[in-house]
mmCIF file of C-alpha atoms in Angstrom:
data_model
loop_
_atom_site.group_PDB
_atom_site.id
_atom_site.type_symbol
_atom_site.label_atom_id
_atom_site.label_comp_id
_atom_site.label_asym_id
_atom_site.label_seq_id
_atom_site.Cartn_x
_atom_site.Cartn_y
_atom_site.Cartn_z
ATOM 1 C CA UNK N 268 96.234 26.315 -0.398
ATOM 2 C CA UNK N 269 92.656 28.073 -1.042
ATOM 3 C CA UNK N 270 91.060 28.268 2.231
ATOM 4 C CA UNK N 271 87.498 27.153 2.437
ATOM 5 C CA UNK N 272 84.668 29.305 3.634
ATOM 6 C CA UNK N 273 82.668 26.398 5.185
ATOM 7 C CA UNK N 274 83.578 28.331 8.181
ATOM 8 C CA UNK N 275 80.158 30.419 7.050
ATOM 9 C CA UNK N 276 78.091 27.825 8.299
ATOM 10 C CA UNK N 277 79.893 27.332 11.252
ATOM 11 C CA UNK N 278 79.547 31.350 11.930
ATOM 12 C CA UNK N 279 76.177 31.320 12.370
ATOM 13 C CA UNK N 280 74.497 33.552 9.216
ATOM 14 C CA UNK N 281 71.980 36.092 10.692
ATOM 15 C CA UNK N 282 68.739 36.223 8.942
ATOM 16 C CA UNK N 283 67.092 39.389 8.691
ATOM 17 C CA UNK N 284 63.428 38.660 7.251
ATOM 18 C CA UNK N 285 64.044 35.967 4.276
ATOM 19 C CA UNK N 286 67.912 36.644 3.803
ATOM 20 C CA UNK N 287 71.033 34.845 5.688
ATOM 21 C CA UNK N 288 73.803 37.347 4.569
ATOM 22 C CA UNK N 289 76.957 37.283 5.057
ATOM 23 C CA UNK N 290 78.608 39.779 3.225
ATOM 24 C CA UNK N 291 80.753 40.941 6.026
ATOM 25 C CA UNK N 292 83.011 37.804 6.796
ATOM 26 C CA UNK N 293 86.179 37.511 6.004
ATOM 27 C CA UNK N 294 86.918 35.438 3.217
ATOM 28 C CA UNK N 295 90.401 33.222 3.572
ATOM 29 C CA UNK N 296 93.112 34.343 1.423
ATOM 30 C CA UNK N 297 93.650 31.676 -1.736
ATOM 31 C CA UNK N 298 97.584 32.073 -1.824
ATOM 32 C CA UNK N 299 97.345 34.525 -4.496
ATOM 33 C CA UNK N 300 99.557 37.278 -5.076
ATOM 34 C CA UNK N 301 97.392 40.200 -4.322
ATOM 35 C CA UNK N 302 98.166 44.233 -3.554
ATOM 36 C CA UNK N 303 96.451 44.557 -0.697
ATOM 37 C CA UNK N 304 96.561 45.331 3.214
ATOM 38 C CA UNK N 305 95.923 42.002 5.541
ATOM 39 C CA UNK N 306 93.774 43.860 8.109
ATOM 40 C CA UNK N 307 91.207 42.646 10.231
ATOM 41 C CA UNK N 308 87.469 42.309 9.511
ATOM 42 C CA UNK N 309 84.592 43.086 11.779
ATOM 43 C CA UNK N 310 81.460 41.092 12.654
ATOM 44 C CA UNK N 311 79.070 40.071 9.949
ATOM 45 C CA UNK N 312 76.318 42.264 9.940
ATOM 46 C CA UNK N 313 72.844 41.949 9.285
ATOM 47 C CA UNK N 314 71.305 43.201 5.223
ATOM 48 C CA UNK N 315 68.167 42.725 3.347
ATOM 49 C CA UNK N 316 65.591 40.353 1.543
ATOM 50 C CA UNK N 317 65.445 39.104 -1.483
ATOM 51 C CA UNK N 318 64.833 40.933 -4.574
ATOM 52 C CA UNK N 319 61.869 39.735 -7.200
ATOM 53 C CA UNK N 320 62.771 37.055 -8.828
ATOM 54 C CA UNK N 321 65.397 37.680 -11.806
ATOM 55 C CA UNK N 322 64.695 36.885 -15.553
ATOM 56 C CA UNK N 323 65.512 34.550 -17.286
ATOM 57 C CA UNK N 324 69.220 34.407 -18.330
ATOM 58 C CA UNK N 325 70.445 36.265 -21.530
ATOM 59 C CA UNK N 326 72.320 33.155 -23.736
ATOM 60 C CA UNK N 327 73.563 35.636 -26.457
ATOM 61 C CA UNK N 328 77.348 37.182 -25.866
ATOM 62 C CA UNK N 329 78.090 40.576 -27.997
ATOM 63 C CA UNK N 330 82.126 41.854 -28.594
ATOM 64 C CA UNK N 331 82.538 45.456 -29.724
ATOM 65 C CA UNK N 332 86.049 46.807 -30.373
ATOM 66 C CA UNK N 333 84.753 50.068 -32.153
ATOM 67 C CA UNK N 334 87.512 52.738 -30.404
ATOM 68 C CA UNK N 335 90.464 50.176 -31.497
ATOM 69 C CA UNK N 336 93.762 51.926 -31.922
ATOM 70 C CA UNK N 337 93.842 52.743 -35.617
ATOM 71 C CA UNK N 338 97.105 51.656 -35.787
ATOM 72 C CA UNK N 339 96.443 48.082 -35.296
ATOM 73 C CA UNK N 340 97.760 45.892 -38.373
ATOM 74 C CA UNK N 341 95.619 42.531 -39.840
ATOM 75 C CA UNK N 342 97.956 40.374 -37.912
ATOM 76 C CA UNK N 343 97.102 42.161 -34.329
ATOM 77 C CA UNK N 344 93.067 42.738 -35.004
ATOM 78 C CA UNK N 345 92.527 38.881 -35.674
ATOM 79 C CA UNK N 346 94.424 38.158 -32.051
ATOM 80 C CA UNK N 347 91.625 38.530 -30.175
ATOM 81 C CA UNK N 348 89.221 35.868 -31.207
ATOM 82 C CA UNK N 349 85.457 36.353 -29.962
ATOM 83 C CA UNK N 350 83.555 33.854 -31.449
ATOM 84 C CA UNK N 351 86.387 31.481 -30.163
ATOM 85 C CA UNK N 352 85.824 33.693 -26.154
ATOM 86 C CA UNK N 353 82.255 33.343 -26.677
ATOM 87 C CA UNK N 354 82.653 29.227 -26.961
ATOM 88 C CA UNK N 355 84.696 29.357 -24.132
ATOM 89 C CA UNK N 356 82.624 31.089 -21.900
ATOM 90 C CA UNK N 357 79.179 29.110 -23.151
ATOM 91 C CA UNK N 358 80.924 26.051 -22.234
ATOM 92 C CA UNK N 359 82.532 26.825 -19.101
ATOM 93 C CA UNK N 360 78.670 27.791 -17.880
ATOM 94 C CA UNK N 361 77.144 24.828 -19.859
ATOM 95 C CA UNK N 362 79.081 22.646 -16.758
ATOM 96 C CA UNK N 363 78.600 25.167 -13.303
ATOM 97 C CA UNK N 364 75.481 25.724 -11.700
ATOM 98 C CA UNK N 365 72.738 28.571 -11.555
ATOM 99 C CA UNK N 366 72.844 31.376 -14.022
ATOM 100 C CA UNK N 367 76.233 34.367 -14.785
ATOM 101 C CA UNK N 368 76.408 37.342 -16.720
ATOM 102 C CA UNK N 369 79.955 39.602 -17.396
ATOM 103 C CA UNK N 370 80.925 42.484 -18.375
ATOM 104 C CA UNK N 371 84.817 43.528 -19.456
ATOM 105 C CA UNK N 372 85.837 46.918 -21.222
ATOM 106 C CA UNK N 373 89.700 48.173 -21.823
ATOM 107 C CA UNK N 374 89.459 51.922 -21.174
ATOM 108 C CA UNK N 375 93.062 51.503 -23.229
ATOM 109 C CA UNK N 376 91.789 49.706 -26.165
ATOM 110 C CA UNK N 377 88.109 51.080 -26.571
ATOM 111 C CA UNK N 378 87.273 46.445 -26.537
ATOM 112 C CA UNK N 379 84.334 45.111 -25.006
ATOM 113 C CA UNK N 380 83.257 41.730 -24.065
ATOM 114 C CA UNK N 381 79.760 40.865 -22.474
ATOM 115 C CA UNK N 382 77.683 37.810 -21.925
ATOM 116 C CA UNK N 383 74.851 38.182 -20.699
ATOM 117 C CA UNK N 384 75.274 41.867 -19.377
ATOM 118 C CA UNK N 385 72.028 43.187 -19.579
ATOM 119 C CA UNK N 386 70.613 40.602 -17.683
ATOM 120 C CA UNK N 387 69.714 41.612 -13.838
ATOM 121 C CA UNK N 388 71.289 39.952 -10.766
ATOM 122 C CA UNK N 389 70.425 40.700 -6.711
ATOM 123 C CA UNK N 390 73.337 43.661 -6.188
ATOM 124 C CA UNK N 391 74.591 42.582 -2.331
ATOM 125 C CA UNK N 392 77.043 44.787 -1.388
ATOM 126 C CA UNK N 393 78.738 45.250 -5.078
ATOM 127 C CA UNK N 394 75.897 47.764 -4.004
ATOM 128 C CA UNK N 395 78.114 49.671 -1.631
ATOM 129 C CA UNK N 396 80.270 51.431 -4.615
ATOM 130 C CA UNK N 397 76.929 52.870 -6.304
ATOM 131 C CA UNK N 398 75.553 54.231 -2.107
ATOM 132 C CA UNK N 399 79.261 55.979 -1.996
ATOM 133 C CA UNK N 400 79.296 57.549 -5.071
ATOM 134 C CA UNK N 401 75.949 58.814 -5.368
ATOM 135 C CA UNK N 402 76.353 59.631 -1.738
ATOM 136 C CA UNK N 403 79.439 61.400 -3.438
ATOM 137 C CA UNK N 404 77.959 62.910 -5.838
ATOM 138 C CA UNK N 405 74.869 64.576 -4.075
ATOM 139 C CA UNK N 406 77.236 66.741 -1.956
ATOM 140 C CA UNK N 407 79.210 67.441 -4.561
ATOM 141 C CA UNK N 408 76.338 69.326 -6.415
ATOM 142 C CA UNK N 409 75.637 70.849 -2.993
ATOM 143 C CA UNK N 410 79.252 72.191 -2.933
ATOM 144 C CA UNK N 411 80.115 69.920 0.525
ATOM 145 C CA UNK N 412 81.719 66.493 0.886
ATOM 146 C CA UNK N 413 81.781 63.770 3.671
ATOM 147 C CA UNK N 414 82.319 64.199 7.468
ATOM 148 C CA UNK N 415 85.282 62.667 8.923
ATOM 149 C CA UNK N 416 82.155 60.002 10.703
ATOM 150 C CA UNK N 417 80.915 59.680 7.375
ATOM 151 C CA UNK N 418 84.422 59.033 5.319
ATOM 152 C CA UNK N 419 84.855 56.395 8.481
ATOM 153 C CA UNK N 420 81.619 54.593 7.347
ATOM 154 C CA UNK N 421 82.667 54.812 3.808
ATOM 155 C CA UNK N 422 86.000 53.235 4.692
ATOM 156 C CA UNK N 423 84.170 50.319 6.947
ATOM 157 C CA UNK N 424 81.757 50.192 3.956
ATOM 158 C CA UNK N 425 84.062 49.341 1.296
ATOM 159 C CA UNK N 426 87.404 47.736 2.716
ATOM 160 C CA UNK N 427 85.185 45.498 5.271
ATOM 161 C CA UNK N 428 82.082 45.046 3.288
ATOM 162 C CA UNK N 429 80.575 46.673 6.718
ATOM 163 C CA UNK N 430 76.445 46.362 6.385
ATOM 164 C CA UNK N 431 75.728 48.491 9.594
ATOM 165 C CA UNK N 432 77.727 51.289 7.783
ATOM 166 C CA UNK N 433 75.993 50.485 5.008
ATOM 167 C CA UNK N 434 72.246 50.947 6.447
ATOM 168 C CA UNK N 435 73.844 54.800 7.660
ATOM 169 C CA UNK N 436 75.315 55.637 4.454
ATOM 170 C CA UNK N 437 72.034 54.747 2.224
ATOM 171 C CA UNK N 438 69.629 56.305 4.819
ATOM 172 C CA UNK N 439 72.137 59.722 3.746
ATOM 173 C CA UNK N 440 71.949 59.476 0.705
ATOM 174 C CA UNK N 441 68.430 59.478 0.595
ATOM 175 C CA UNK N 442 68.294 55.411 0.594
ATOM 176 C CA UNK N 443 66.036 54.153 -2.876
ATOM 177 C CA UNK N 444 65.037 57.273 -4.241
ATOM 178 C CA UNK N 445 68.656 59.451 -3.663
ATOM 179 C CA UNK N 446 70.217 56.938 -5.000
ATOM 180 C CA UNK N 447 67.318 56.449 -7.728
ATOM 181 C CA UNK N 448 68.772 60.452 -8.788
ATOM 182 C CA UNK N 449 71.497 60.212 -8.824
ATOM 183 C CA UNK N 450 72.444 56.720 -10.870
ATOM 184 C CA UNK N 451 69.920 58.729 -13.583
ATOM 185 C CA UNK N 452 72.650 61.528 -14.164
ATOM 186 C CA UNK N 453 75.795 58.574 -13.823
ATOM 187 C CA UNK N 454 73.548 57.100 -16.859
ATOM 188 C CA UNK N 455 72.990 53.540 -15.496
ATOM 189 C CA UNK N 456 69.757 51.576 -17.192
ATOM 190 C CA UNK N 457 69.544 48.479 -15.281
ATOM 191 C CA UNK N 458 70.448 49.407 -11.690
ATOM 192 C CA UNK N 459 67.074 49.151 -9.475
ATOM 193 C CA UNK N 460 67.479 49.993 -5.936
ATOM 194 C CA UNK N 461 65.599 48.598 -3.002
ATOM 195 C CA UNK N 462 63.563 51.404 -1.540
ATOM 196 C CA UNK N 463 64.818 50.870 1.842
ATOM 197 C CA UNK N 464 66.994 47.628 2.042
ATOM 198 C CA UNK N 465 70.077 48.067 -0.133
ATOM 199 C CA UNK N 466 71.343 44.875 -0.768
ATOM 200 C CA UNK N 467 67.430 43.862 -2.712
ATOM 201 C CA UNK N 468 68.308 46.344 -5.146
ATOM 202 C CA UNK N 469 69.118 44.665 -8.587
ATOM 203 C CA UNK N 470 72.087 45.926 -11.706
ATOM 204 C CA UNK N 471 73.576 44.318 -14.518
ATOM 205 C CA UNK N 472 76.519 43.481 -15.071
ATOM 206 C CA UNK N 473 76.486 45.948 -18.034
ATOM 207 C CA UNK N 474 75.681 48.923 -15.405
ATOM 208 C CA UNK N 475 78.063 48.440 -13.088
ATOM 209 C CA UNK N 476 80.567 48.661 -15.858
ATOM 210 C CA UNK N 477 79.173 52.215 -16.493
ATOM 211 C CA UNK N 478 79.345 52.751 -13.233
ATOM 212 C CA UNK N 479 83.059 51.966 -13.068
ATOM 213 C CA UNK N 480 83.982 54.063 -16.386
ATOM 214 C CA UNK N 481 82.553 57.241 -14.694
ATOM 215 C CA UNK N 482 84.155 56.109 -11.045
ATOM 216 C CA UNK N 483 87.788 55.094 -13.099
ATOM 217 C CA UNK N 484 87.570 57.388 -16.443
ATOM 218 C CA UNK N 485 86.347 60.683 -15.660
ATOM 219 C CA UNK N 486 83.490 60.298 -17.719
ATOM 220 C CA UNK N 487 80.598 61.542 -15.640
ATOM 221 C CA UNK N 488 79.882 64.186 -13.166
ATOM 222 C CA UNK N 489 82.353 63.284 -10.325
ATOM 223 C CA UNK N 490 85.413 65.284 -9.666
ATOM 224 C CA UNK N 491 88.604 63.883 -9.806
ATOM 225 C CA UNK N 492 89.221 63.683 -5.760
ATOM 226 C CA UNK N 493 85.949 61.994 -5.356
ATOM 227 C CA UNK N 494 86.922 59.391 -8.243
ATOM 228 C CA UNK N 495 90.363 58.586 -6.808
ATOM 229 C CA UNK N 496 88.540 58.775 -3.181
ATOM 230 C CA UNK N 497 86.481 55.582 -3.875
ATOM 231 C CA UNK N 498 89.441 54.033 -5.962
ATOM 232 C CA UNK N 499 91.347 54.325 -3.172
ATOM 233 C CA UNK N 500 88.886 52.427 -0.954
ATOM 234 C CA UNK N 501 88.122 49.650 -3.154
ATOM 235 C CA UNK N 502 91.927 49.472 -4.021
ATOM 236 C CA UNK N 503 92.746 48.433 -0.128
ATOM 237 C CA UNK N 504 90.740 46.479 0.347
ATOM 238 C CA UNK N 505 90.856 43.536 3.727
ATOM 239 C CA UNK N 506 92.319 40.470 3.113
ATOM 240 C CA UNK N 507 88.857 38.573 3.514
ATOM 241 C CA UNK N 508 87.757 41.005 0.894
ATOM 242 C CA UNK N 509 90.117 40.529 -2.670
ATOM 243 C CA UNK N 510 88.574 37.851 -4.530
ATOM 244 C CA UNK N 511 86.828 37.925 -7.278
ATOM 245 C CA UNK N 512 88.247 40.838 -10.129
ATOM 246 C CA UNK N 513 91.753 40.473 -9.229
ATOM 247 C CA UNK N 514 91.954 36.569 -10.611
ATOM 248 C CA UNK N 515 92.599 38.140 -13.255
ATOM 249 C CA UNK N 516 95.365 40.099 -11.960
ATOM 250 C CA UNK N 517 98.664 39.360 -13.546
ATOM 251 C CA UNK N 518 102.004 40.747 -11.535
ATOM 252 C CA UNK N 519 102.574 44.148 -10.980
ATOM 253 C CA UNK N 520 98.744 45.343 -12.354
ATOM 254 C CA UNK N 521 96.730 47.330 -10.080
ATOM 255 C CA UNK N 522 93.838 46.358 -8.525
ATOM 256 C CA UNK N 523 90.265 47.692 -6.797
ATOM 257 C CA UNK N 524 87.578 45.194 -6.512
ATOM 258 C CA UNK N 525 84.485 45.288 -4.505
ATOM 259 C CA UNK N 526 82.059 41.943 -3.972
ATOM 260 C CA UNK N 527 79.266 40.602 -2.610
ATOM 261 C CA UNK N 528 77.424 38.171 -1.831
ATOM 262 C CA UNK N 529 73.927 36.200 -0.123
ATOM 263 C CA UNK N 530 72.474 33.488 0.365
ATOM 264 C CA UNK N 531 69.163 33.277 -1.305
ATOM 265 C CA UNK N 532 65.868 31.663 0.748
ATOM 266 C CA UNK N 533 62.291 33.369 -1.180
ATOM 267 C CA UNK N 534 61.567 33.119 -4.939
ATOM 268 C CA UNK N 535 64.850 31.108 -5.144
ATOM 269 C CA UNK N 536 67.757 29.139 -3.786
ATOM 270 C CA UNK N 537 71.464 29.419 -3.707
ATOM 271 C CA UNK N 538 74.121 32.050 -3.204
ATOM 272 C CA UNK N 539 74.460 34.899 -4.934
ATOM 273 C CA UNK N 540 78.280 36.360 -5.924
ATOM 274 C CA UNK N 541 79.183 39.151 -7.674
ATOM 275 C CA UNK N 542 82.692 41.036 -7.929
ATOM 276 C CA UNK N 543 83.580 44.485 -9.919
ATOM 277 C CA UNK N 544 86.025 46.220 -9.922
ATOM 278 C CA UNK N 545 89.102 47.657 -12.581
ATOM 279 C CA UNK N 546 93.022 46.210 -13.249
ATOM 280 C CA UNK N 547 95.177 48.174 -14.406
ATOM 281 C CA UNK N 548 98.389 46.975 -15.636
ATOM 282 C CA UNK N 549 100.627 46.355 -18.548
ATOM 283 C CA UNK N 550 99.547 48.830 -21.739
ATOM 284 C CA UNK N 551 96.121 47.431 -20.088
ATOM 285 C CA UNK N 552 92.406 49.309 -18.009
ATOM 286 C CA UNK N 553 89.869 46.817 -17.482
ATOM 287 C CA UNK N 554 86.894 47.259 -15.871
ATOM 288 C CA UNK N 555 85.309 44.007 -15.166
ATOM 289 C CA UNK N 556 81.458 43.216 -13.869
ATOM 290 C CA UNK N 557 80.868 39.583 -13.257
ATOM 291 C CA UNK N 558 77.445 38.594 -11.427
ATOM 292 C CA UNK N 559 76.183 35.467 -10.723
ATOM 293 C CA UNK N 560 73.623 33.718 -9.029
ATOM 294 C CA UNK N 561 72.135 29.991 -8.418
ATOM 295 C CA UNK N 562 75.454 28.665 -7.135
ATOM 296 C CA UNK N 563 74.958 25.835 -4.008
ATOM 297 C CA UNK N 564 78.038 27.086 -1.918
ATOM 298 C CA UNK N 565 79.566 30.701 -1.918
ATOM 299 C CA UNK N 566 82.459 29.257 -2.654
ATOM 300 C CA UNK N 567 81.173 27.289 -5.607
ATOM 301 C CA UNK N 568 79.944 30.689 -6.780
ATOM 302 C CA UNK N 569 83.375 32.513 -5.758
ATOM 303 C CA UNK N 570 85.011 29.768 -8.043
ATOM 304 C CA UNK N 571 82.668 30.655 -11.293
ATOM 305 C CA UNK N 572 83.273 34.349 -10.805
ATOM 306 C CA UNK N 573 87.021 34.076 -10.984
ATOM 307 C CA UNK N 574 87.237 31.844 -13.407
ATOM 308 C CA UNK N 575 85.302 33.731 -15.524
ATOM 309 C CA UNK N 576 86.467 37.427 -14.637
ATOM 310 C CA UNK N 577 90.247 35.721 -15.566
ATOM 311 C CA UNK N 578 89.279 34.077 -18.794
ATOM 312 C CA UNK N 579 87.646 37.110 -20.420
ATOM 313 C CA UNK N 580 90.219 39.550 -19.273
ATOM 314 C CA UNK N 581 93.307 37.188 -20.482
ATOM 315 C CA UNK N 582 91.282 37.068 -23.840
ATOM 316 C CA UNK N 583 91.309 40.821 -23.860
ATOM 317 C CA UNK N 584 94.731 41.281 -23.037
ATOM 318 C CA UNK N 585 96.021 39.770 -26.493
ATOM 319 C CA UNK N 586 94.786 43.237 -28.079
ATOM 320 C CA UNK N 587 97.776 45.042 -27.619
ATOM 321 C CA UNK N 588 97.152 48.965 -26.123
#
């Protein structure tokens, strides 16, 4: 039984500037099987102000499968009906508040599906993966690594979504200017780190999948040790952080996830809810990013991103590995 997230109001959201940011609060378990440990999350930390207003939603959908296996026969080639999936996604979103964009890429088949994937959204705490990736890349290029204290901060930042830890590591990485430099090395195109407040940064689902691909596949500058370190933290988030991408997993799949949510109070209202991560198993390796904004509640946003992740991953599963 899904437990309500209505406790957020009772907990008293901390407001910094013009945003109430609750990303470190625990979200209760919804009864689904999850491959994560049931840890206790620390108290919520404060976070940044809203970014500029988002651009209009991209109403188009794109599907690419150019890297599909050469052995696929005619029957299996049509097993994935992209037009049908576009209709399903569009039909679902037509009856949901706000707007959403998504990108899913299967590294095993080369198939991908995007819907508004180049549209930009406030990052909230999914930015924490970019912060850690950027800091690790900076240290790697300097032939150095994280200190024990920095590793403790990184664990709190990813596994518990602790905002104070993110503040500290963002500063160590050079804040917006430093992460912008490493993002260029990572090939990110639509991610704009906010100069001082990481949670007010903007990104696109397409860029988040680019980042995940650099982390998951080795197709980038990060060495194997750093890539495995990031995925290890994302694969062991606390019980209150294990929603979103895990909704697309089947029993036996391995899952890594990082979520972000923020209630906006300026240049727009409602909740921004995002989820990024990886689902591996049953012959597939999905990199998933779903971003959304304009929800009347966090719970509504969570339901939307989980449904979209499950719908699109389910459609791409029909392609044989």
